[in-house]
PDB file of C-alpha atoms in Angstrom:
ATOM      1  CA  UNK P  15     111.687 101.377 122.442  1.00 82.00           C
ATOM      2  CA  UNK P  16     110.524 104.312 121.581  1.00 86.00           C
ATOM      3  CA  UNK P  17     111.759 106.462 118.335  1.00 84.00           C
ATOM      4  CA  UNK P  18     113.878 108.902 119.556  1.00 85.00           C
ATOM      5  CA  UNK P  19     115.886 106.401 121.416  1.00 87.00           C
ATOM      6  CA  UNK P  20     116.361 104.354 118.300  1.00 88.00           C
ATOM      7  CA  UNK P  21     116.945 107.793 116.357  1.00 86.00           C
ATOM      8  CA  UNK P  22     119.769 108.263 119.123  1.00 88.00           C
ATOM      9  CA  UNK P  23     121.156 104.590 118.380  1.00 88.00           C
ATOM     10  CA  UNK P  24     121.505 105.559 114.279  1.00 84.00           C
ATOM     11  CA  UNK P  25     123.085 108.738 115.853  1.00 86.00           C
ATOM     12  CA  UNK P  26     125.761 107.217 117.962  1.00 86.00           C
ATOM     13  CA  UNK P  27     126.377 104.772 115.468  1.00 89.00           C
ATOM     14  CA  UNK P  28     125.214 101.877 117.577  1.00 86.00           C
ATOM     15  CA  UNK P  29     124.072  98.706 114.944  1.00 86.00           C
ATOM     16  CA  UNK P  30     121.717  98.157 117.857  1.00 88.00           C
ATOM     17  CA  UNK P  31     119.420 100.698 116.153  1.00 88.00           C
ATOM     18  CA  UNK P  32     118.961  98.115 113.109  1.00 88.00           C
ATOM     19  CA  UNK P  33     117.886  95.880 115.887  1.00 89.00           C
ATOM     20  CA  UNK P  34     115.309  97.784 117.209  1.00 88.00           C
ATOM     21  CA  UNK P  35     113.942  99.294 114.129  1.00 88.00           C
ATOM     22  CA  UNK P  36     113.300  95.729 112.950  1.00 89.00           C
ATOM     23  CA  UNK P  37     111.806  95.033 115.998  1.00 90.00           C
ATOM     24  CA  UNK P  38     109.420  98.241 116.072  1.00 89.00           C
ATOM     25  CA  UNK P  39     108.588  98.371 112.586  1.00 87.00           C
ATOM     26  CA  UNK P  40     109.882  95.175 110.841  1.00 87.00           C
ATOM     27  CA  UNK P  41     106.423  93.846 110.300  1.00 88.00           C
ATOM     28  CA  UNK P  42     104.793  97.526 109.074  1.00 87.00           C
ATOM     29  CA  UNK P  43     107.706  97.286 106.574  1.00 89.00           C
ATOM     30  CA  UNK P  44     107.848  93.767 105.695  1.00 87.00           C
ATOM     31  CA  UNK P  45     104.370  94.425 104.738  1.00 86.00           C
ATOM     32  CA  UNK P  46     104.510  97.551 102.479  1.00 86.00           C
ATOM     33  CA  UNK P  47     106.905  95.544 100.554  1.00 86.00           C
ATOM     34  CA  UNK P  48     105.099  92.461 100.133  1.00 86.00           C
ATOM     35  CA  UNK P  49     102.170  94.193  99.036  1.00 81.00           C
ATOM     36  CA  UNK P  50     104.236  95.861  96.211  1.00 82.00           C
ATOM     37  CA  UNK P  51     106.559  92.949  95.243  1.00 81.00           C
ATOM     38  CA  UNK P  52     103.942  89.994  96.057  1.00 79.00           C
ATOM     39  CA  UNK P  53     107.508  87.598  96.623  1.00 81.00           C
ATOM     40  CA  UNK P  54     108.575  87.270  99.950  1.00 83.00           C
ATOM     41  CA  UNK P  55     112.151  87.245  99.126  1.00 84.00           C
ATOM     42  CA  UNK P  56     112.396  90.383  97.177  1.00 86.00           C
ATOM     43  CA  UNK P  57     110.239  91.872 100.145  1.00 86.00           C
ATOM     44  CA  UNK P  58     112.799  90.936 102.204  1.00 89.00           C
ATOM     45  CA  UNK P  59     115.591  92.374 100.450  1.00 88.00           C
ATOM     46  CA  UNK P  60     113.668  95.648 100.052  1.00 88.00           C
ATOM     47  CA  UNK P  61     113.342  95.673 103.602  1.00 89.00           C
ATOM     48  CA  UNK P  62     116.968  95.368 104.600  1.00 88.00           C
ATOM     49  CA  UNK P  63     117.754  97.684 101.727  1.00 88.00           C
ATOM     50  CA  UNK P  64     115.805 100.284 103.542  1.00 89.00           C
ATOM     51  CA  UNK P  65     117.387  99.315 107.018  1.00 89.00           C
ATOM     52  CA  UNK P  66     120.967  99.907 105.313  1.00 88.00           C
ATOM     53  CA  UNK P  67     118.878 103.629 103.561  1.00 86.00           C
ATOM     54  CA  UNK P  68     118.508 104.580 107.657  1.00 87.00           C
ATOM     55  CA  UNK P  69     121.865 103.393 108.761  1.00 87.00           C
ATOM     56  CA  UNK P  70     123.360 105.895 105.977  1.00 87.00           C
ATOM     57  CA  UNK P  71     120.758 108.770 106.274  1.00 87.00           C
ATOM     58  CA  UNK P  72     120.687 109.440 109.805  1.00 84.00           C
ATOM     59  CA  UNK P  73     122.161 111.207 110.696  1.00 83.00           C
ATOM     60  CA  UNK P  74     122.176 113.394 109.220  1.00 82.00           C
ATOM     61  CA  UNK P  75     118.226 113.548 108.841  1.00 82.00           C
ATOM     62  CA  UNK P  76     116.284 113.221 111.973  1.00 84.00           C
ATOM     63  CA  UNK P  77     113.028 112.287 111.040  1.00 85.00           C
ATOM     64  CA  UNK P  78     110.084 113.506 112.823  1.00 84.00           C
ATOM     65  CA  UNK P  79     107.752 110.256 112.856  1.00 85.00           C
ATOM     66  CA  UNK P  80     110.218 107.300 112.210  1.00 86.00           C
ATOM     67  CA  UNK P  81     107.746 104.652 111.315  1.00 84.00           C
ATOM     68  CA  UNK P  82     106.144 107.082 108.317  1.00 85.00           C
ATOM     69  CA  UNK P  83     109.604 107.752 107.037  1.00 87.00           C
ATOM     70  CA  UNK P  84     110.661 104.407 107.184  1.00 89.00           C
ATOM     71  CA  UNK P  85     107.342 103.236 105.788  1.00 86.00           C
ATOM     72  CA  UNK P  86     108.452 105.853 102.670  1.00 87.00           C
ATOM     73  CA  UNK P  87     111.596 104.129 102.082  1.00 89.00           C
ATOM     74  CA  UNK P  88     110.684 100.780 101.945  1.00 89.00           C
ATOM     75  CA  UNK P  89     107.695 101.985  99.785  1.00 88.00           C
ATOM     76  CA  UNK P  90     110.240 104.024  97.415  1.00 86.00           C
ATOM     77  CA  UNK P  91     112.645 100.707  97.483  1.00 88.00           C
ATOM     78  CA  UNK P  92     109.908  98.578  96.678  1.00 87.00           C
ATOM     79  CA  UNK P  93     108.665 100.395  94.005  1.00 85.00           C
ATOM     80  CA  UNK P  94     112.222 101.031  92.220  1.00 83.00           C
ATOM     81  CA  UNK P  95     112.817  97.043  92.303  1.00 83.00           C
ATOM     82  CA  UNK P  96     109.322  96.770  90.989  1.00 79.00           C
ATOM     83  CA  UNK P  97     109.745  98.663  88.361  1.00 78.00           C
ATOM     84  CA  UNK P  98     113.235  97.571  87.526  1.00 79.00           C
ATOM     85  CA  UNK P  99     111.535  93.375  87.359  1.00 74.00           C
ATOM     86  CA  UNK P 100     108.073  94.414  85.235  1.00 67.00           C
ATOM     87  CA  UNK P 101     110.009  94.924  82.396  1.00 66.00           C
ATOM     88  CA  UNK P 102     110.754  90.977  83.660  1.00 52.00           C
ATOM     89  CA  UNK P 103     106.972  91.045  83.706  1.00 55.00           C
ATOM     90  CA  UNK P 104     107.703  89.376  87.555  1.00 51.00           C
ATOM     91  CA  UNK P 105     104.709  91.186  89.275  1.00 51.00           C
ATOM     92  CA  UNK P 106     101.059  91.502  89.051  1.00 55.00           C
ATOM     93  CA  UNK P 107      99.725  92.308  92.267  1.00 60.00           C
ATOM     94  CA  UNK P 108     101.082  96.472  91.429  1.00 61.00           C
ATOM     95  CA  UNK P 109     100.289  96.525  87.581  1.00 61.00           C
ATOM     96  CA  UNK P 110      96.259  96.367  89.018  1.00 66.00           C
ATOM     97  CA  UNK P 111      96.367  98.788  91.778  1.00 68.00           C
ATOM     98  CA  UNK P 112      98.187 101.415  89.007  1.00 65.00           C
ATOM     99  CA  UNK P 113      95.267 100.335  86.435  1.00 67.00           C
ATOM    100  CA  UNK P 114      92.576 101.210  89.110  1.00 72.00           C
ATOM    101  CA  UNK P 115      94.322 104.428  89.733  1.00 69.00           C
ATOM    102  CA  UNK P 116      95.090 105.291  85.558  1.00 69.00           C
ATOM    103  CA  UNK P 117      91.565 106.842  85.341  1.00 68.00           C
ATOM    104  CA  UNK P 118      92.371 109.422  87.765  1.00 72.00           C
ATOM    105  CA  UNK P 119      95.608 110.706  88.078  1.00 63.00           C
ATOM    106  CA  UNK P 120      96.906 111.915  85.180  1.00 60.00           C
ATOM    107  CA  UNK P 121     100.315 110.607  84.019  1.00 57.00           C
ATOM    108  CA  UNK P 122     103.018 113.547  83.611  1.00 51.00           C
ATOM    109  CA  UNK P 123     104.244 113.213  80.515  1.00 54.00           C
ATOM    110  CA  UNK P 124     105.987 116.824  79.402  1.00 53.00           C
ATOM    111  CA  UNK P 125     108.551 118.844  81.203  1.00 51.00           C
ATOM    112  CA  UNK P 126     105.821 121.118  81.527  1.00 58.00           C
ATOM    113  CA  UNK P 127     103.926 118.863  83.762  1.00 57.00           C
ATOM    114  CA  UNK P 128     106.816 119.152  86.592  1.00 58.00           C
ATOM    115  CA  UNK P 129     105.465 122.548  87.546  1.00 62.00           C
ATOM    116  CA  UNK P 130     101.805 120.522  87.628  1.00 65.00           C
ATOM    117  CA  UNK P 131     103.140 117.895  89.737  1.00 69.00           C
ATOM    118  CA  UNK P 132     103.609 119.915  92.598  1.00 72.00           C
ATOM    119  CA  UNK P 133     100.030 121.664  92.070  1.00 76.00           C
ATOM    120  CA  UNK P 134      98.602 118.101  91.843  1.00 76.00           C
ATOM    121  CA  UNK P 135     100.266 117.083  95.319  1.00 77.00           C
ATOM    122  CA  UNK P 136      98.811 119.642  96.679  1.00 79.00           C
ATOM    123  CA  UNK P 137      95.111 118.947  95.500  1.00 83.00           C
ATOM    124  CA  UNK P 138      95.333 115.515  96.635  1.00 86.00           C
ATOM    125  CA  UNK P 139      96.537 116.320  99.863  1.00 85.00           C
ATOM    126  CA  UNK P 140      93.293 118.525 100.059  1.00 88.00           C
ATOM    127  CA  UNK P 141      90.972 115.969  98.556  1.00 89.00           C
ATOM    128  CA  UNK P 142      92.370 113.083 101.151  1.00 89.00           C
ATOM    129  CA  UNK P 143      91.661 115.639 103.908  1.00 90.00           C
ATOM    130  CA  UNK P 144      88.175 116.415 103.145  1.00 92.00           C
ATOM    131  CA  UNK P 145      87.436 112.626 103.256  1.00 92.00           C
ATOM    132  CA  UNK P 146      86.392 111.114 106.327  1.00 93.00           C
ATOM    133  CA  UNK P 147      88.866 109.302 108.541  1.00 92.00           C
ATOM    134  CA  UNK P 148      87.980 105.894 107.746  1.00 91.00           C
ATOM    135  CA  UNK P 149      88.056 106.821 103.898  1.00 92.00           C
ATOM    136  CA  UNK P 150      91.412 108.503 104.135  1.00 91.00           C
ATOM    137  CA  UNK P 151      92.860 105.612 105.687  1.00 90.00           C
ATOM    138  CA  UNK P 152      91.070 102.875 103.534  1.00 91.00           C
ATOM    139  CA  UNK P 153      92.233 104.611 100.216  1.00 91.00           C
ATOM    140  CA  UNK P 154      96.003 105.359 101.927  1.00 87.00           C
ATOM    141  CA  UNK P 155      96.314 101.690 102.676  1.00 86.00           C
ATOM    142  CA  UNK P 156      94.979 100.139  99.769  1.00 87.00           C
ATOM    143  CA  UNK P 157      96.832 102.636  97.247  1.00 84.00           C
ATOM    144  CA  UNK P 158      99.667 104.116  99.192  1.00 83.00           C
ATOM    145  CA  UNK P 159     100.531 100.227 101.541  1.00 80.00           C
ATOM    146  CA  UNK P 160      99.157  98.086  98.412  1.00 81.00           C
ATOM    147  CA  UNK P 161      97.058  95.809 100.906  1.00 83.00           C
ATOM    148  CA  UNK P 162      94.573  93.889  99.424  1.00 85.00           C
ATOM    149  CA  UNK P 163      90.864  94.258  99.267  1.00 89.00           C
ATOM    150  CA  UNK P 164      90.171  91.261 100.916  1.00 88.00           C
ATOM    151  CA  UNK P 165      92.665  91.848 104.188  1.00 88.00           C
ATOM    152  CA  UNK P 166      90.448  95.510 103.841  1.00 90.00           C
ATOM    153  CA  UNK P 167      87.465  93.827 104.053  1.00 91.00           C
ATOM    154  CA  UNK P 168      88.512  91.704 107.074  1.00 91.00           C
ATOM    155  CA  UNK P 169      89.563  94.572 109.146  1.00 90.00           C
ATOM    156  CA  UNK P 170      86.781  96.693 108.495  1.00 91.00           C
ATOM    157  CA  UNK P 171      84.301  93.650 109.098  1.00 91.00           C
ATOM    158  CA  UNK P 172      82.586  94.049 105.978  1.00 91.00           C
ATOM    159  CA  UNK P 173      82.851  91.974 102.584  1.00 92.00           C
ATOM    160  CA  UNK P 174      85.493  92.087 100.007  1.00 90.00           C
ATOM    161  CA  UNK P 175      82.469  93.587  97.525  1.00 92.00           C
ATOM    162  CA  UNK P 176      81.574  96.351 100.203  1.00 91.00           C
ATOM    163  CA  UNK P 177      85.151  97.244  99.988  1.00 91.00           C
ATOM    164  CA  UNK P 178      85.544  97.139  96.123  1.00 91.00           C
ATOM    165  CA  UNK P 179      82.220  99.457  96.509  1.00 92.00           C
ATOM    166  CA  UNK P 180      83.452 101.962  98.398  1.00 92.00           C
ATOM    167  CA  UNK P 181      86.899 102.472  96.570  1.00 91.00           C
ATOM    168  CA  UNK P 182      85.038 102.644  93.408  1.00 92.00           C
ATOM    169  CA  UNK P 183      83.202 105.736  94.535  1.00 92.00           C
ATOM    170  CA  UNK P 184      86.451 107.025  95.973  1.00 92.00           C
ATOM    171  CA  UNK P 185      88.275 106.973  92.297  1.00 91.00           C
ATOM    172  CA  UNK P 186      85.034 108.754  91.536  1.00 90.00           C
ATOM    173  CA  UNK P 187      84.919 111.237  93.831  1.00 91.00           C
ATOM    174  CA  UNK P 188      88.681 111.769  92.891  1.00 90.00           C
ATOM    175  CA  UNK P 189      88.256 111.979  89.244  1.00 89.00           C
ATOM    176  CA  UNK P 190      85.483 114.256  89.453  1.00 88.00           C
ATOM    177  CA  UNK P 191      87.320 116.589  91.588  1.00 88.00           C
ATOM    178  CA  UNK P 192      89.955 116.494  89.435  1.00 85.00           C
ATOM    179  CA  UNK P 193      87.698 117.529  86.091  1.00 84.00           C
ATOM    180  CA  UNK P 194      86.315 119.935  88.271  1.00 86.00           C
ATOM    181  CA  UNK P 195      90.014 121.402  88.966  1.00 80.00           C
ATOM    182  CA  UNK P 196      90.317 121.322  85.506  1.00 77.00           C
ATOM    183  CA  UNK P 197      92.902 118.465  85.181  1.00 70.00           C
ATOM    184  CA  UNK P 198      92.709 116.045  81.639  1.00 69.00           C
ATOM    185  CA  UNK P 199      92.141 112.813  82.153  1.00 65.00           C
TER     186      UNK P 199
END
């Protein structure tokens, strides 16, 4: 089914739309979450928390590309019930893709910083564009989806090292162009 039909199903109400969200994008979700939480229960529960997030948001929203939005939800779910269990210290797999990243993005720590924030999306939005295709979506799904290097490595036919390789220079690349932009790291 395609997404506007299912976006008409959340419109009219019809619990049918659940259905065939979970059927679409169940798996893309499922996924996300598990990568984040590392339990398959909790990913589970993040994933039907974001199902119920739809049912109540549209309408009125109408996103544009359902799958990215949903993909944001469960993301944003996953991540608020990961941060709520490390203080449980329950996860690991998160705490080392946030280490990789520490170098680079610098943590906002001041009010002042908001206004930064915004400046900083925008950079990074820039720097991911200049990269090639392949790159982009590498460094998305490994820091944005959480996969792991090794499922990387298998889809890209290449080994788990070639991977670790290649997002090593990325951080670099981002961290320089971040000194150069005149952020502190």
């Amino acid at each position: 089914m395609e997404d506007i039909q299912i976006i008409g199903l959340f419109n009219q109400r019809d619990e049918s739309a659940i259905t065939e969200t979970a059927k679409k994008y169940g798996a893309f979700c499922q996924s996300i979450a598990y990568n984040i939480l590392t339990i398959s229960a909790d990913a589970e529960e993040c994933v039907n928390d974001a199902y119920l997030q739809a049912w109540n948001a549209i309408p009125p929203q109408q996103p544009e590309r359902l799958g990215a939005w949903l993909g944001k939800v469960v993301r944003n779910t996953a991540m608020n019930l990961w941060n709520k269990n490390h203080r449980k210290k329950r996860y690991s797999g998160m705490e080392l893709l946030l280490s990789e990243l520490e170098e680079c993005i610098p943590s906002p720590v001041t009010v002042e910083r908001a206004i930064e924030e915004k400046e900083l999306t925008g950079f990074l939005n820039s720097w991911l564009a200049s990269l090639s295709k392949t790159d982009r979506i590498i460094f998305m799904r490994r820091y944005w989806n959480g996969e792991a290097v090794y499922e990387l490595a298998k889809d890209y036919r290449v080994t788990p090292a070639g991977i670790a390789k290649r997002m090593y220079r990325l951080r670099r690349d981002l961290r320089s162009a971040l000194e150069k932009e005149g952020y502190s790291l």
